Amino acid sequence: MQAETAQETMQALVIDRTGDPGELHLAEVPRPLRISDEVLVRVVAASVNPIDVKTRAGRGTSAAIERYPAVLGHDFAGVVEQVPYAAHPLQPGDRVYGMVRVPRMPGAHAEFTTVSSMSLAPMPASLDFAHAAAVPLAALTAWGAVVDTARVHDGQRVLIHAGAGGVGHFAVQFAAYFGATVTTTASARNAEFLRGLGAHRVVDYTSERFEEVARDQDVVIDLIGNVKDATGTRSLDALRPGGLIVTVPTGSWPTMGEEAAARGIRATGYVVSPDARTLAVITRLIDDGAVRVHLDRELPLAEGAEAHRLIEAGHVRGKLVLRVAPDPA
């Protein structure tokens, strides 16, 4: 096994402080050293998620950034460079994807990243690197909310907010796959796209009040929170007594538990776990054709600031990905 000696450098997209998207820039930084059970991965493509945007702006997980320059980027696809031991299940040259615990560790918007073996899985054989990079955080979040937490099953009525987004377009597919009747909120331009993913009804939030047309739901998967048009509070009107609301945006609705309990409704937040075992299940669904990945746009790593601006502006369908390196031969 190759020993890690003098620390080399790599190119990364970094911030020297929190602020607007213009704070993002390319820089030469130390390459992370692989330790313990970690795998060193040469990144080919990396996703941009709302949590990256919030952290860069001084919210999100920015309070946990211990030093600058800081590298963001939670999920990625790439090629294994170094492994912990010779008989490790992953080997140098393997095509993998997974999640990094940012900012506890340097993120994936860089040429290399280190990640725990428990957060890394072989890439779907049916995907290229850009589409694979769009999967881990969004799909694991959707799975955790829809399957692990809500336990959505055949015959249920499920309302999913922001169904055309990164997490949303996976949540719609998972809920439909497990037999639910799926209603989702989106703009009219995304209606056909979402029906193609398995949504039974698309509520145009610009012209309809979802709580008036989607009644007696068993589950609401709230990917917006209560920060916009009281989406969370209004969702309580859409649920049946004893129904469940799962809210993903953290800190967006401090009184959720009390408001829900007063209405006889169950409520919980959800935070994603970078679990390779669950990612392997999602991989099989993708390779079997049961789940599709929608990539809205791929940008060069140097244009990371533009990716942040696009997410802040809203209306991204599916995911945005940054290209870090060419696909290997």
CSV table of C-alpha atoms in Angstrom, one decimal:
chain,number,residue,atom,x,y,z
A,1,MET,CA,0.0,0.0,0.0
A,2,GLN,CA,1.3,3.4,-0.9
A,3,ALA,CA,2.4,5.4,2.1
A,4,GLU,CA,1.1,9.0,2.6
A,5,THR,CA,4.2,11.2,3.0
A,6,ALA,CA,4.7,14.8,2.0
A,7,GLN,CA,1.4,16.6,1.4
A,8,GLU,CA,0.8,17.5,-2.2
A,9,THR,CA,-1.5,20.3,-3.5
A,10,MET,CA,-4.6,20.3,-5.7
A,11,GLN,CA,-6.9,22.8,-7.3
A,12,ALA,CA,-10.2,23.5,-5.6
A,13,LEU,CA,-13.1,25.9,-5.5
A,14,VAL,CA,-12.9,27.7,-2.2
A,15,ILE,CA,-14.2,30.5,-0.1
A,16,ASP,CA,-11.9,32.7,2.1
A,17,ARG,CA,-14.9,34.0,4.0
A,18,THR,CA,-18.7,33.6,3.8
A,19,GLY,CA,-20.6,36.0,1.6
A,20,ASP,CA,-22.1,36.3,-1.9
A,21,PRO,CA,-21.3,33.9,-4.8
A,22,GLY,CA,-18.4,36.1,-5.8
A,23,GLU,CA,-16.5,34.8,-2.8
A,24,LEU,CA,-16.0,31.5,-4.7
A,25,HIS,CA,-12.7,31.2,-6.6
A,26,LEU,CA,-10.2,28.6,-7.7
A,27,ALA,CA,-7.1,28.1,-5.5
A,28,GLU,CA,-4.2,25.7,-4.9
A,29,VAL,CA,-4.7,24.0,-1.6
A,30,PRO,CA,-3.2,21.0,0.2
A,31,ARG,CA,-4.5,17.7,-1.0
A,32,PRO,CA,-6.3,15.8,1.8
A,33,LEU,CA,-4.4,13.0,3.4
A,34,ARG,CA,-6.2,9.6,3.6
A,35,ILE,CA,-6.3,8.2,7.2
A,36,SER,CA,-8.0,5.2,8.9
A,37,ASP,CA,-10.9,3.8,6.9
A,38,GLU,CA,-10.9,6.6,4.4
A,39,VAL,CA,-10.6,6.3,0.7
A,40,LEU,CA,-8.8,8.9,-1.4
A,41,VAL,CA,-10.9,9.7,-4.5
A,42,ARG,CA,-9.9,11.6,-7.6
A,43,VAL,CA,-13.0,13.7,-8.3
A,44,VAL,CA,-14.4,13.8,-11.8
A,45,ALA,CA,-17.7,15.6,-11.1
A,46,ALA,CA,-19.3,17.1,-8.0
A,47,SER,CA,-22.9,18.2,-7.3
A,48,VAL,CA,-24.0,21.7,-6.0
A,49,ASN,CA,-26.7,21.6,-3.4
A,50,PRO,CA,-28.8,24.2,-1.6
A,51,ILE,CA,-26.8,23.4,1.6
A,52,ASP,CA,-23.6,24.6,-0.2
A,53,VAL,CA,-25.3,27.8,-1.1
A,54,LYS,CA,-26.5,28.4,2.4
A,55,THR,CA,-23.1,27.6,3.9
A,56,ARG,CA,-21.3,29.9,1.5
A,57,ALA,CA,-23.7,32.7,2.4
A,58,GLY,CA,-23.0,32.3,6.1
A,59,ARG,CA,-25.9,30.1,7.1
A,60,GLY,CA,-26.2,26.3,6.7
A,61,THR,CA,-23.1,24.6,8.3
A,62,SER,CA,-20.9,27.7,8.1
A,63,ALA,CA,-20.6,27.9,11.9
A,64,ALA,CA,-18.6,24.6,11.8
A,65,ILE,CA,-16.0,25.9,9.4
A,66,GLU,CA,-12.8,25.8,11.4
A,67,ARG,CA,-10.4,27.4,8.9
A,68,TYR,CA,-10.2,29.1,5.6
A,69,PRO,CA,-9.9,28.7,2.7
A,70,ALA,CA,-12.8,26.2,2.9
A,71,VAL,CA,-13.8,23.7,0.2
A,72,LEU,CA,-17.6,23.0,-0.1
A,73,GLY,CA,-19.4,20.3,-2.0
A,74,HIS,CA,-21.0,17.3,-0.4
A,75,ASP,CA,-21.4,14.7,-3.1
A,76,PHE,CA,-19.4,13.6,-6.1
A,77,ALA,CA,-18.4,10.8,-8.5
A,78,GLY,CA,-14.8,9.9,-9.2
A,79,VAL,CA,-12.1,7.2,-9.3
A,80,VAL,CA,-10.5,5.5,-6.3
A,81,GLU,CA,-6.9,6.6,-5.9
A,82,GLN,CA,-5.9,5.0,-2.5
A,83,VAL,CA,-7.6,2.6,-0.2
A,84,PRO,CA,-7.0,1.7,3.5
A,85,TYR,CA,-5.7,-1.9,2.9
A,86,ALA,CA,-4.9,-4.3,0.1
A,87,ALA,CA,-8.0,-6.4,0.4
A,88,HIS,CA,-10.4,-3.5,0.6
A,89,PRO,CA,-13.7,-4.0,-1.3
A,90,LEU,CA,-12.9,-0.9,-3.3
A,91,GLN,CA,-9.7,-0.8,-5.3
A,92,PRO,CA,-7.7,1.9,-7.1
A,93,GLY,CA,-9.3,2.6,-10.4
A,94,ASP,CA,-12.9,1.7,-9.3
A,95,ARG,CA,-15.6,4.2,-10.3
A,96,VAL,CA,-17.4,5.4,-7.2
A,97,TYR,CA,-19.8,8.0,-5.8
A,98,GLY,CA,-20.7,9.1,-2.3
A,99,MET,CA,-20.8,11.9,0.2
A,100,VAL,CA,-18.4,13.9,2.3
A,101,ARG,CA,-19.2,15.3,5.8
A,102,VAL,CA,-18.6,19.0,5.0
A,103,PRO,CA,-17.2,21.0,6.7
A,104,ARG,CA,-15.9,18.4,9.1
A,105,MET,CA,-13.8,17.3,6.1
A,106,PRO,CA,-12.8,19.3,3.0
A,107,GLY,CA,-15.5,19.1,0.4
A,108,ALA,CA,-15.7,17.6,-3.1
A,109,HIS,CA,-15.4,20.8,-5.2
A,110,ALA,CA,-11.8,19.9,-5.7
A,111,GLU,CA,-9.5,17.5,-7.6
A,112,PHE,CA,-9.4,15.1,-4.7
A,113,THR,CA,-11.4,14.2,-1.6
A,114,THR,CA,-11.2,11.7,1.2
A,115,VAL,CA,-14.3,9.9,2.4
A,116,SER,CA,-15.2,7.2,4.9
A,117,SER,CA,-15.6,3.7,3.3
A,118,MET,CA,-19.1,3.7,4.9
A,119,SER,CA,-20.1,6.7,2.7
A,120,LEU,CA,-18.8,5.4,-0.6
A,121,ALA,CA,-20.3,3.0,-3.2
A,122,PRO,CA,-19.7,1.8,-6.7
A,123,MET,CA,-21.2,4.1,-9.3
A,124,PRO,CA,-24.3,2.9,-11.2
A,125,ALA,CA,-23.1,1.2,-14.4
A,126,SER,CA,-25.8,3.0,-16.4
A,127,LEU,CA,-24.7,6.5,-15.5
A,128,ASP,CA,-21.8,8.8,-16.6
A,129,PHE,CA,-19.8,10.7,-14.0
A,130,ALA,CA,-21.9,13.9,-14.2
A,131,HIS,CA,-25.2,12.1,-13.7
A,132,ALA,CA,-23.7,9.9,-10.9
A,133,ALA,CA,-22.5,13.0,-9.1
A,134,ALA,CA,-26.0,14.3,-9.0
A,135,VAL,CA,-27.3,11.4,-7.0
A,136,PRO,CA,-25.9,10.8,-3.5
A,137,LEU,CA,-27.1,13.7,-1.3
A,138,ALA,CA,-30.4,14.3,-3.1
A,139,ALA,CA,-31.4,10.7,-3.5
A,140,LEU,CA,-30.3,9.7,0.0
A,141,THR,CA,-32.3,12.7,1.4
A,142,ALA,CA,-35.4,11.7,-0.6
A,143,TRP,CA,-35.0,8.0,0.5
A,144,GLY,CA,-34.6,8.9,4.1
A,145,ALA,CA,-37.6,11.1,4.2
A,146,VAL,CA,-39.9,9.0,2.0
A,147,VAL,CA,-38.9,5.4,2.9
A,148,ASP,CA,-37.0,5.4,6.2
A,149,THR,CA,-39.0,8.1,8.0
A,150,ALA,CA,-42.5,8.2,6.4
A,151,ARG,CA,-42.5,4.5,5.4
A,152,VAL,CA,-44.6,5.3,2.4
A,153,HIS,CA,-46.4,2.3,1.0
A,154,ASP,CA,-49.1,1.1,-1.4
A,155,GLY,CA,-52.4,2.9,-1.2
A,156,GLN,CA,-51.2,6.0,0.6
A,157,ARG,CA,-51.8,9.6,-0.5
A,158,VAL,CA,-48.5,11.6,-0.5
A,159,LEU,CA,-48.0,15.3,-1.1
A,160,ILE,CA,-44.4,16.3,-2.0
A,161,HIS,CA,-43.5,20.0,-2.2
A,162,ALA,CA,-41.0,21.2,-4.8
A,163,GLY,CA,-41.1,17.9,-6.7
A,164,ALA,CA,-39.1,19.2,-9.6
A,165,GLY,CA,-36.0,20.0,-7.5
A,166,GLY,CA,-33.0,17.9,-6.8
A,167,VAL,CA,-34.4,16.1,-3.8
A,168,GLY,CA,-38.0,16.4,-5.0
A,169,HIS,CA,-37.6,14.6,-8.3
A,170,PHE,CA,-36.2,11.6,-6.4
A,171,ALA,CA,-38.9,11.8,-3.7
A,172,VAL,CA,-41.6,11.7,-6.3
A,173,GLN,CA,-40.1,8.6,-7.9
A,174,PHE,CA,-39.5,6.7,-4.6
A,175,ALA,CA,-43.1,7.4,-3.4
A,176,ALA,CA,-44.5,6.3,-6.7
A,177,TYR,CA,-42.3,3.2,-6.8
A,178,PHE,CA,-43.7,2.1,-3.4
A,179,GLY,CA,-47.2,2.4,-4.6
A,180,ALA,CA,-48.4,5.8,-3.3
A,181,THR,CA,-50.7,8.2,-5.1
A,182,VAL,CA,-48.4,11.2,-5.5
A,183,THR,CA,-49.4,14.8,-5.6
A,184,THR,CA,-46.6,17.4,-6.0
A,185,THR,CA,-46.3,21.2,-6.1
A,186,ALA,CA,-44.4,22.8,-8.9
A,187,SER,CA,-44.7,25.4,-11.6
A,188,ALA,CA,-46.7,24.6,-14.7
A,189,ARG,CA,-43.6,24.2,-16.9
A,190,ASN,CA,-42.6,21.2,-14.8
A,191,ALA,CA,-46.0,19.4,-14.9
A,192,GLU,CA,-45.2,17.0,-17.8
A,193,PHE,CA,-41.8,16.3,-16.4
A,194,LEU,CA,-43.2,15.3,-13.0
A,195,ARG,CA,-46.0,13.1,-14.5
A,196,GLY,CA,-43.3,11.3,-16.4
A,197,LEU,CA,-41.6,10.5,-13.0
A,198,GLY,CA,-44.8,9.1,-11.6
A,199,ALA,CA,-46.7,12.0,-10.1
A,200,HIS,CA,-50.5,11.5,-10.3
A,201,ARG,CA,-51.3,15.2,-9.9
A,202,VAL,CA,-49.2,18.4,-10.2
A,203,VAL,CA,-50.5,21.4,-8.4
A,204,ASP,CA,-49.3,24.7,-9.9
A,205,TYR,CA,-48.3,26.7,-6.9
A,206,THR,CA,-48.6,30.0,-8.9
A,207,SER,CA,-52.3,29.6,-9.5
A,208,GLU,CA,-53.6,27.0,-7.0
A,209,ARG,CA,-53.6,26.6,-3.2
A,210,PHE,CA,-52.4,23.1,-2.6
A,211,GLU,CA,-54.3,22.7,0.7
A,212,GLU,CA,-57.6,23.3,-1.2
A,213,VAL,CA,-57.0,20.7,-3.9
A,214,ALA,CA,-55.0,18.1,-2.1
A,215,ARG,CA,-57.0,17.0,1.0
A,216,ASP,CA,-56.7,14.1,3.4
A,217,GLN,CA,-53.1,13.3,2.6
A,218,ASP,CA,-51.4,10.6,4.6
A,219,VAL,CA,-48.0,12.1,4.3
A,220,VAL,CA,-46.5,15.5,3.4
A,221,ILE,CA,-42.8,15.6,2.4
A,222,ASP,CA,-42.0,19.3,2.8
A,223,LEU,CA,-38.8,20.3,0.9
A,224,ILE,CA,-39.6,24.1,1.2
A,225,GLY,CA,-40.2,24.7,4.9
A,226,ASN,CA,-42.2,27.5,6.4
A,227,VAL,CA,-40.1,30.3,5.1
A,228,LYS,CA,-42.1,30.8,1.8
A,229,ASP,CA,-45.8,31.4,1.8
A,230,ALA,CA,-46.3,29.5,5.0
A,231,THR,CA,-45.9,26.2,3.2
A,232,GLY,CA,-45.4,24.2,6.3
A,233,THR,CA,-48.3,25.6,8.3
A,234,ARG,CA,-50.6,25.3,5.2
A,235,SER,CA,-49.5,21.6,4.8
A,236,LEU,CA,-51.3,20.8,8.1
A,237,ASP,CA,-54.6,21.6,6.3
A,238,ALA,CA,-53.8,19.1,3.6
A,239,LEU,CA,-53.2,16.2,6.1
A,240,ARG,CA,-55.7,13.8,7.5
A,241,PRO,CA,-55.9,13.5,11.3
A,242,GLY,CA,-53.0,11.3,12.4
A,243,GLY,CA,-51.1,12.0,9.2
A,244,LEU,CA,-47.4,12.8,9.1
A,245,ILE,CA,-45.4,15.8,7.9
A,246,VAL,CA,-41.6,15.4,7.3
A,247,THR,CA,-39.8,18.7,6.9
A,248,VAL,CA,-36.3,18.6,5.4
A,249,PRO,CA,-35.1,22.3,5.5
A,250,THR,CA,-33.6,22.7,9.0
A,251,GLY,CA,-34.6,25.6,11.2
A,252,SER,CA,-37.3,26.8,8.9
A,253,TRP,CA,-40.2,26.1,11.2
A,254,PRO,CA,-39.4,26.2,14.9
A,255,THR,CA,-43.0,25.7,16.1
A,256,MET,CA,-43.7,22.7,13.8
A,257,GLY,CA,-44.1,20.2,16.6
A,258,GLU,CA,-46.5,22.3,18.6
A,259,GLU,CA,-48.6,23.3,15.7
A,260,ALA,CA,-48.9,19.8,14.4
A,261,ALA,CA,-49.6,18.3,17.8
A,262,ALA,CA,-52.5,20.8,18.3
A,263,ARG,CA,-54.0,19.4,15.1
A,264,GLY,CA,-53.5,15.7,15.9
A,265,ILE,CA,-50.8,15.4,13.3
A,266,ARG,CA,-47.4,13.8,13.6
A,267,ALA,CA,-44.4,15.9,12.6
A,268,THR,CA,-40.6,15.4,12.3
A,269,GLY,CA,-37.6,16.9,10.6
A,270,TYR,CA,-35.1,14.8,8.7
A,271,VAL,CA,-31.3,15.1,8.2
A,272,VAL,CA,-29.6,13.0,5.6
A,273,SER,CA,-27.0,10.3,6.5
A,274,PRO,CA,-24.3,9.4,4.0
A,275,ASP,CA,-24.9,5.6,4.1
A,276,ALA,CA,-23.3,3.6,1.4
A,277,ARG,CA,-25.7,0.6,2.0
A,278,THR,CA,-28.7,2.7,1.2
A,279,LEU,CA,-26.9,4.2,-1.8
A,280,ALA,CA,-26.3,0.7,-3.1
A,281,VAL,CA,-30.0,0.1,-3.0
A,282,ILE,CA,-30.6,3.3,-5.0
A,283,THR,CA,-27.9,2.2,-7.4
A,284,ARG,CA,-29.8,-1.0,-8.2
A,285,LEU,CA,-33.0,1.0,-8.8
A,286,ILE,CA,-31.2,3.3,-11.2
A,287,ASP,CA,-29.5,0.5,-13.1
A,288,ASP,CA,-32.8,-1.3,-13.3
A,289,GLY,CA,-34.4,1.7,-14.9
A,290,ALA,CA,-36.9,2.3,-12.0
A,291,VAL,CA,-35.3,5.7,-11.1
A,292,ARG,CA,-34.1,8.4,-13.4
A,293,VAL,CA,-31.6,11.2,-12.7
A,294,HIS,CA,-32.3,14.6,-14.2
A,295,LEU,CA,-29.3,16.9,-14.7
A,296,ASP,CA,-30.3,20.5,-15.3
A,297,ARG,CA,-26.9,21.8,-16.2
A,298,GLU,CA,-23.2,20.9,-16.0
A,299,LEU,CA,-20.7,23.7,-15.5
A,300,PRO,CA,-16.9,23.8,-15.2
A,301,LEU,CA,-15.5,23.9,-11.6
A,302,ALA,CA,-14.3,27.5,-12.3
A,303,GLU,CA,-18.0,28.6,-12.8
A,304,GLY,CA,-19.1,27.4,-9.3
A,305,ALA,CA,-20.3,30.9,-8.5
A,306,GLU,CA,-22.7,30.8,-11.4
A,307,ALA,CA,-24.1,27.5,-10.1
A,308,HIS,CA,-24.7,29.1,-6.7
A,309,ARG,CA,-26.5,32.0,-8.4
A,310,LEU,CA,-28.7,29.6,-10.4
A,311,ILE,CA,-29.7,27.8,-7.2
A,312,GLU,CA,-30.4,31.0,-5.4
A,313,ALA,CA,-32.6,32.2,-8.3
A,314,GLY,CA,-34.7,29.0,-8.0
A,315,HIS,CA,-36.4,27.0,-10.7
A,316,VAL,CA,-33.5,24.5,-11.2
A,317,ARG,CA,-35.0,21.3,-12.5
A,318,GLY,CA,-33.2,18.3,-11.0
A,319,LYS,CA,-29.6,18.9,-10.2
A,320,LEU,CA,-26.6,21.1,-11.1
A,321,VAL,CA,-23.1,19.5,-11.4
A,322,LEU,CA,-19.6,20.9,-11.6
A,323,ARG,CA,-17.1,19.2,-13.9
A,324,VAL,CA,-13.8,18.8,-12.2
A,325,ALA,CA,-11.9,16.5,-14.6
A,326,PRO,CA,-12.6,14.8,-17.9
A,327,ASP,CA,-14.1,11.3,-17.8
A,328,PRO,CA,-11.4,8.7,-17.6
A,329,ALA,CA,-10.8,6.4,-20.5
